[in-house]
Short mmCIF file of C-alpha atoms in Angstrom, two decimals:
data_model
loop_
_atom_site.label_atom_id
_atom_site.label_comp_id
_atom_site.label_asym_id
_atom_site.label_seq_id
_atom_site.Cartn_x
_atom_site.Cartn_y
_atom_site.Cartn_z
CA UNK A 5 29.73 -19.34 7.18
CA UNK A 6 32.81 -19.61 4.99
CA UNK A 7 32.04 -19.05 1.31
CA UNK A 8 34.19 -20.11 -1.60
CA UNK A 9 33.64 -18.23 -4.85
CA UNK A 10 34.42 -19.26 -8.39
CA UNK A 11 36.24 -15.97 -8.89
CA UNK A 12 38.65 -16.62 -6.04
CA UNK A 13 39.48 -20.04 -7.48
CA UNK A 14 40.10 -18.52 -10.88
CA UNK A 15 42.19 -15.65 -9.55
CA UNK A 16 44.50 -18.09 -7.81
CA UNK A 17 45.05 -19.85 -11.12
CA UNK A 18 45.28 -16.55 -13.06
CA UNK A 19 42.25 -17.38 -15.20
CA UNK A 20 40.10 -14.43 -16.20
CA UNK A 21 36.56 -14.61 -17.59
CA UNK A 22 35.97 -13.69 -21.21
CA UNK A 23 33.08 -11.41 -22.14
CA UNK A 24 31.17 -13.04 -25.02
CA UNK A 25 27.98 -10.93 -25.21
CA UNK A 26 26.41 -7.84 -23.64
CA UNK A 27 23.23 -5.85 -24.19
CA UNK A 28 21.74 -2.71 -22.64
CA UNK A 29 18.35 -2.54 -20.92
CA UNK A 30 17.74 -6.25 -21.42
CA UNK A 31 17.74 -9.60 -19.61
CA UNK A 32 18.57 -12.91 -21.32
CA UNK A 33 16.83 -16.02 -20.05
CA UNK A 34 17.97 -18.55 -22.69
CA UNK A 35 21.39 -18.79 -24.35
CA UNK A 36 23.23 -21.39 -26.44
CA UNK A 37 26.46 -21.18 -28.48
CA UNK A 38 26.19 -22.99 -31.83
CA UNK A 39 29.60 -22.96 -33.50
CA UNK A 40 30.21 -19.43 -34.75
CA UNK A 41 26.58 -18.53 -33.97
CA UNK A 42 24.72 -17.85 -30.74
CA UNK A 43 21.03 -18.35 -29.94
CA UNK A 44 19.31 -16.30 -27.27
CA UNK A 45 15.92 -15.20 -26.00
CA UNK A 46 15.38 -11.91 -24.21
CA UNK A 47 13.15 -12.05 -21.14
CA UNK A 48 10.26 -9.63 -20.85
CA UNK A 49 8.50 -8.80 -17.59
CA UNK A 50 5.70 -6.97 -19.42
CA UNK A 51 5.02 -9.76 -21.93
CA UNK A 52 6.60 -12.92 -20.48
CA UNK A 53 5.15 -15.28 -23.11
CA UNK A 54 5.60 -13.03 -26.14
CA UNK A 55 9.25 -13.33 -26.99
CA UNK A 56 11.61 -13.62 -29.91
CA UNK A 57 14.46 -16.03 -30.44
CA UNK A 58 17.48 -14.40 -32.07
CA UNK A 59 20.33 -15.88 -34.07
CA UNK A 60 23.61 -13.97 -33.75
CA UNK A 61 26.45 -14.27 -36.25
CA UNK A 62 30.16 -14.42 -35.39
CA UNK A 63 30.16 -10.62 -34.90
CA UNK A 64 27.23 -10.79 -32.42
CA UNK A 65 24.93 -9.13 -34.95
CA UNK A 66 21.35 -10.36 -35.35
CA UNK A 67 21.21 -12.57 -38.46
CA UNK A 68 17.68 -13.97 -38.01
CA UNK A 69 14.80 -14.06 -35.55
CA UNK A 70 11.75 -16.17 -34.82
CA UNK A 71 8.75 -15.50 -32.64
CA UNK A 72 8.56 -18.17 -29.97
CA UNK A 73 7.19 -18.88 -26.53
CA UNK A 74 9.25 -18.53 -23.40
CA UNK A 75 11.68 -21.40 -23.92
CA UNK A 76 13.70 -22.14 -20.78
CA UNK A 77 16.52 -24.03 -22.43
CA UNK A 78 17.86 -25.45 -25.68
CA UNK A 79 19.19 -28.94 -26.35
CA UNK A 80 21.81 -29.44 -29.05
CA UNK A 81 21.07 -32.29 -31.44
CA UNK A 82 24.22 -31.73 -33.49
CA UNK A 83 26.46 -28.82 -34.48
CA UNK A 84 23.69 -27.12 -36.48
CA UNK A 85 20.40 -28.50 -35.09
CA UNK A 86 18.76 -27.83 -31.71
CA UNK A 87 15.47 -28.40 -29.91
CA UNK A 88 13.89 -25.70 -27.70
CA UNK A 89 12.32 -26.96 -24.45
CA UNK A 90 9.12 -25.72 -22.75
CA UNK A 91 7.30 -24.55 -25.86
CA UNK A 92 3.87 -25.67 -27.09
CA UNK A 93 5.17 -27.85 -29.89
CA UNK A 94 7.86 -30.46 -30.45
CA UNK A 95 10.36 -28.54 -32.57
CA UNK A 96 13.69 -29.30 -34.18
CA UNK A 97 15.36 -26.27 -35.78
CA UNK A 98 18.36 -26.13 -38.11
CA UNK A 99 20.80 -23.24 -38.53
CA UNK A 100 21.86 -22.93 -42.15
CA UNK A 101 23.47 -19.94 -43.87
CA UNK A 102 22.77 -17.77 -40.81
CA UNK A 103 19.05 -18.55 -40.89
CA UNK A 104 16.57 -20.52 -38.76
CA UNK A 105 14.89 -23.38 -40.59
CA UNK A 106 12.35 -25.73 -38.98
CA UNK A 107 13.34 -29.37 -39.59
CA UNK A 108 10.33 -30.98 -37.92
CA UNK A 109 7.33 -29.79 -35.93
CA UNK A 110 4.71 -31.85 -34.10
CA UNK A 111 1.54 -30.91 -32.28
CA UNK A 112 -0.35 -33.14 -29.85
CA UNK A 113 -4.12 -33.16 -30.36
CA UNK A 114 -6.31 -33.83 -27.31
CA UNK A 115 -3.34 -34.91 -25.28
CA UNK A 116 -5.03 -35.22 -21.85
CA UNK A 117 -7.43 -37.84 -23.21
CA UNK A 118 -4.53 -40.02 -24.23
CA UNK A 119 -2.46 -39.63 -21.07
CA UNK A 120 0.02 -36.92 -22.09
CA UNK A 121 -1.26 -33.58 -20.88
CA UNK A 122 1.62 -31.20 -21.46
CA UNK A 123 2.24 -29.94 -25.00
CA UNK A 124 5.99 -29.34 -24.72
CA UNK A 125 8.36 -32.07 -25.88
CA UNK A 126 12.00 -32.81 -26.60
CA UNK A 127 12.59 -33.84 -30.20
CA UNK A 128 15.67 -35.67 -31.48
CA UNK A 129 16.37 -37.84 -34.57
CA UNK A 130 15.32 -41.08 -32.85
CA UNK A 131 12.15 -40.21 -30.96
CA UNK A 132 9.88 -37.63 -29.40
CA UNK A 133 9.96 -37.37 -25.60
CA UNK A 134 6.59 -36.21 -24.31
CA UNK A 135 5.66 -35.30 -20.74
CA UNK A 136 2.87 -36.08 -18.34
CA UNK A 137 2.72 -33.94 -15.22
CA UNK A 138 2.00 -35.90 -12.04
CA UNK A 139 0.19 -34.63 -8.97
CA UNK A 140 1.77 -36.85 -6.30
CA UNK A 141 5.19 -35.24 -6.53
CA UNK A 142 7.10 -32.55 -8.35
CA UNK A 143 8.25 -33.15 -11.90
CA UNK A 144 6.93 -35.05 -14.90
CA UNK A 145 6.85 -38.58 -16.25
CA UNK A 146 8.45 -39.17 -19.63
CA UNK A 147 7.07 -41.05 -22.64
CA UNK A 148 8.77 -42.14 -25.85
CA UNK A 149 6.42 -41.23 -28.69
CA UNK A 150 6.90 -42.65 -32.18
CA UNK A 151 6.82 -40.32 -35.15
CA UNK A 152 3.62 -40.83 -37.18
CA UNK A 153 4.24 -42.67 -40.43
CA UNK A 154 1.79 -40.38 -42.21
CA UNK A 155 1.60 -36.61 -41.93
CA UNK A 156 -1.79 -35.57 -40.58
CA UNK A 157 -3.17 -32.05 -40.91
CA UNK A 158 -6.34 -31.13 -39.04
CA UNK A 159 -7.71 -28.42 -41.31
CA UNK A 160 -11.19 -28.25 -39.78
CA UNK A 161 -10.23 -26.51 -36.54
CA UNK A 162 -7.58 -24.35 -35.01
CA UNK A 163 -4.39 -25.80 -33.65
CA UNK A 164 -4.53 -26.12 -29.89
CA UNK A 165 -2.07 -23.45 -28.83
CA UNK A 166 -2.50 -20.96 -31.65
CA UNK A 167 -3.01 -20.88 -35.37
CA UNK A 168 0.55 -20.02 -36.44
CA UNK A 169 0.60 -17.11 -38.89
CA UNK A 170 -3.15 -16.66 -38.63
CA UNK A 171 -2.91 -15.98 -34.91
CA UNK A 172 0.28 -14.06 -34.01
CA UNK A 173 2.53 -13.60 -32.11
CA UNK A 174 3.58 -17.26 -32.11
CA UNK A 175 4.18 -17.93 -35.79
CA UNK A 176 7.56 -19.68 -35.33
CA UNK A 177 8.99 -17.83 -38.28
CA UNK A 178 8.98 -20.12 -41.31
CA UNK A 179 6.61 -22.65 -39.77
CA UNK A 180 3.09 -22.88 -41.17
CA UNK A 181 0.11 -25.12 -40.50
CA UNK A 182 1.04 -27.34 -43.41
CA UNK A 183 4.54 -27.90 -42.01
CA UNK A 184 3.19 -29.41 -38.81
CA UNK A 185 2.36 -33.06 -38.19
CA UNK A 186 -0.52 -33.50 -35.75
CA UNK A 187 -0.30 -36.52 -33.46
CA UNK A 188 -3.90 -37.34 -32.65
CA UNK A 189 -3.14 -39.99 -30.03
CA UNK A 190 0.15 -39.01 -28.36
CA UNK A 191 0.52 -42.14 -26.25
CA UNK A 192 3.90 -43.75 -25.79
CA UNK A 193 6.12 -46.04 -23.79
CA UNK A 194 6.85 -44.89 -20.24
CA UNK A 195 10.47 -44.03 -19.55
CA UNK A 196 11.70 -45.04 -16.12
CA UNK A 197 9.82 -46.67 -13.27
CA UNK A 198 6.27 -46.18 -12.06
CA UNK A 199 5.90 -42.99 -10.00
CA UNK A 200 9.42 -41.89 -10.93
CA UNK A 201 9.39 -38.28 -12.07
CA UNK A 202 11.88 -36.07 -13.87
CA UNK A 203 12.73 -32.45 -14.36
CA UNK A 204 13.43 -31.44 -17.93
CA UNK A 205 17.22 -31.39 -18.08
CA UNK A 206 18.48 -33.13 -21.21
CA UNK A 207 21.63 -33.82 -23.15
CA UNK A 208 21.97 -35.54 -26.51
CA UNK A 209 24.84 -36.85 -28.63
CA UNK A 210 25.16 -39.54 -31.31
CA UNK A 211 21.93 -41.35 -30.51
CA UNK A 212 22.21 -41.23 -26.71
CA UNK A 213 19.89 -39.04 -24.63
CA UNK A 214 20.93 -38.05 -21.11
CA UNK A 215 18.07 -37.31 -18.68
CA UNK A 216 18.28 -36.09 -15.10
CA UNK A 217 15.69 -37.17 -12.49
CA UNK A 218 15.86 -34.33 -9.97
CA UNK A 219 13.50 -35.85 -7.40
CA UNK A 220 15.41 -39.16 -7.38
CA UNK A 221 18.97 -37.89 -8.00
CA UNK A 222 19.22 -40.38 -10.86
CA UNK A 223 21.08 -40.04 -14.16
CA UNK A 224 19.48 -41.84 -17.10
CA UNK A 225 21.18 -42.87 -20.35
CA UNK A 226 18.70 -43.73 -23.09
CA UNK A 227 20.01 -45.05 -26.41
CA UNK A 228 18.26 -44.84 -29.78
CA UNK A 229 16.71 -48.31 -29.33
CA UNK A 230 15.12 -47.36 -26.00
CA UNK A 231 17.69 -49.25 -23.90
CA UNK A 232 17.96 -47.59 -20.48
CA UNK A 233 20.91 -47.34 -18.09
CA UNK A 234 20.41 -45.55 -14.79
CA UNK A 235 22.57 -44.44 -11.88
CA UNK A 236 21.58 -43.21 -8.45
CA UNK A 237 24.08 -40.43 -7.78
CA UNK A 238 25.45 -40.19 -4.21
CA UNK A 239 24.73 -36.91 -2.44
CA UNK A 240 26.45 -35.59 0.71
CA UNK A 241 23.28 -34.44 2.52
CA UNK A 242 19.56 -35.08 2.37
CA UNK A 243 18.82 -31.46 1.44
CA UNK A 244 21.25 -31.45 -1.50
CA UNK A 245 19.69 -30.31 -4.76
CA UNK A 246 21.20 -31.03 -8.17
CA UNK A 247 20.67 -30.16 -11.82
CA UNK A 248 22.34 -31.47 -14.96
CA UNK A 249 24.42 -29.76 -17.65
CA UNK A 250 25.59 -31.45 -20.84
CA UNK A 251 28.49 -30.32 -23.00
CA UNK A 252 27.50 -31.53 -26.46
CA UNK A 253 30.82 -30.69 -28.07
CA UNK A 254 32.81 -32.70 -25.51
CA UNK A 255 30.10 -35.27 -24.77
CA UNK A 256 30.50 -34.63 -21.03
CA UNK A 257 27.89 -34.61 -18.25
CA UNK A 258 28.08 -32.19 -15.31
CA UNK A 259 25.96 -32.07 -12.17
CA UNK A 260 25.56 -28.84 -10.22
CA UNK A 261 24.83 -29.36 -6.51
CA UNK A 262 23.82 -26.96 -3.75
CA UNK A 263 22.17 -26.90 -0.34
CA UNK A 264 18.46 -26.08 -0.40
CA UNK A 265 16.86 -23.59 1.95
CA UNK A 266 19.63 -20.99 1.83
CA UNK A 267 19.30 -17.39 0.66
CA UNK A 268 20.88 -16.54 -2.69
CA UNK A 269 23.76 -14.61 -1.11
CA UNK A 270 24.57 -17.61 1.12
CA UNK A 271 24.35 -20.27 -1.54
CA UNK A 272 27.45 -22.00 -2.91
CA UNK A 273 27.19 -24.26 -5.98
CA UNK A 274 29.55 -27.15 -6.59
CA UNK A 275 30.20 -28.19 -10.18
CA UNK A 276 30.74 -31.95 -10.49
CA UNK A 277 31.90 -33.75 -13.61
CA UNK A 278 30.55 -37.21 -14.41
CA UNK A 279 33.57 -39.10 -15.76
CA UNK A 280 33.71 -41.87 -18.36
CA UNK A 281 34.62 -44.26 -15.50
CA UNK A 282 31.25 -43.57 -13.83
CA UNK A 283 32.73 -41.31 -11.17
CA UNK A 284 31.46 -38.03 -9.76
CA UNK A 285 34.34 -35.55 -9.72
CA UNK A 286 33.83 -32.21 -7.89
CA UNK A 287 35.59 -29.51 -9.88
CA UNK A 288 34.78 -26.02 -8.67
CA UNK A 289 32.77 -23.99 -6.18
CA UNK A 290 30.59 -21.33 -7.81
CA UNK A 291 28.60 -18.41 -6.47
CA UNK A 292 26.21 -18.32 -9.45
CA UNK A 293 23.90 -20.68 -11.34
CA UNK A 294 25.52 -21.28 -14.77
CA UNK A 295 23.55 -20.62 -17.94
CA UNK A 296 25.14 -23.38 -20.02
CA UNK A 297 28.32 -25.44 -20.46
CA UNK A 298 29.63 -25.69 -23.99
CA UNK A 299 32.88 -26.83 -25.63
CA UNK A 300 34.81 -26.86 -22.34
CA UNK A 301 33.55 -23.45 -21.16
CA UNK A 302 31.11 -22.51 -18.40
CA UNK A 303 28.88 -19.46 -19.10
CA UNK A 304 27.73 -16.96 -16.49
CA UNK A 305 24.99 -14.38 -16.96
CA UNK A 306 25.39 -11.14 -14.95
CA UNK A 307 22.52 -8.72 -14.57
CA UNK A 308 23.79 -5.21 -14.01
CA UNK A 309 21.74 -2.04 -13.40
CA UNK A 310 21.38 -1.15 -17.07
CA UNK A 311 22.84 -4.14 -18.88
CA UNK A 312 23.15 -7.91 -19.07
CA UNK A 313 26.53 -9.51 -19.69
CA UNK A 314 27.54 -13.09 -20.48
CA UNK A 315 31.01 -14.34 -19.54
CA UNK A 316 32.67 -17.69 -20.08
CA UNK A 317 35.31 -19.53 -18.03
CA UNK A 318 37.51 -22.40 -19.24
CA UNK A 319 37.06 -25.66 -17.35
CA UNK A 320 40.21 -27.27 -18.75
CA UNK A 321 43.03 -27.64 -16.26
CA UNK A 322 40.92 -27.33 -13.11
CA UNK A 323 42.21 -29.60 -10.32
CA UNK A 324 39.57 -31.98 -8.88
CA UNK A 325 39.16 -32.16 -5.12
CA UNK A 326 38.12 -35.80 -4.93
CA UNK A 327 36.39 -38.57 -6.88
CA UNK A 328 33.11 -40.21 -5.83
CA UNK A 329 32.50 -43.54 -7.60
CA UNK A 330 29.10 -44.71 -8.80
CA UNK A 331 27.83 -47.03 -11.53
CA UNK A 332 24.95 -47.58 -13.94
CA UNK A 333 22.31 -50.26 -13.40
CA UNK A 334 20.35 -51.70 -16.31
CA UNK A 335 16.59 -51.36 -16.11
#
């Protein structure tokens, strides 16, 4: 098998990666640049759910921290606000003066009874996206959940996941019971079609949410009024897998594709850009799964024997191989 590596492509164009962060005796599982700041979560094999989220300043020094569950990714809402995914609560967090500050926090009460049986959610200024896990296929169904008009606090019993500062380690820093709105009936409008499931890859910018349906290879655009546009993305082979990346600063969507069933050392990833003209544009072949794409840079995490290093590569100026057209259908 002939393998093409990202490094060989870069070497030919005399582009070298830039080291942006490194730590000793650690592994980073979540990372997001936020202007001059960086947000990261260190993985822990001994205590996989007991983690801390750190805010780094422009000198890569820890400026603030917050105890949090094992978030798998972050979604930028704007230049200073983000939403962590795969945590027990719907959270929107602001960075201000080198500090974490919780903008909004919601908890679902008795979710399974009302049809939404996973506590994690994506929160943006327009709506809450809640999840319902389905048994007939992989992935989740998505629901648009309205914010409650009135703030409800259930003071008679513990919160479902934990009791914040009364039950560490998950105190979410500055968040207290009284800061949290409880949604007693977290029902909502179904996003997408019946039996259509999604993996939780999101992008957000200026009132538009981008959602990737892994099992259906479909890109969804959802505006602030709930208007949906969808596109079935063409794939070269039946066993092609894809995941979505969103560059908030540039407002650009990328799809990473690879062949399933191969060992890690045989796998080649192709980075495709989704253009404004509704075209799929293959850009580069990679030998690693990127951590994030931000402000025109692709970030790679390298685990060494005694350290973990994060590098970034510029995407500007890369020559596309070909363009694959596709369009959006209204549903």
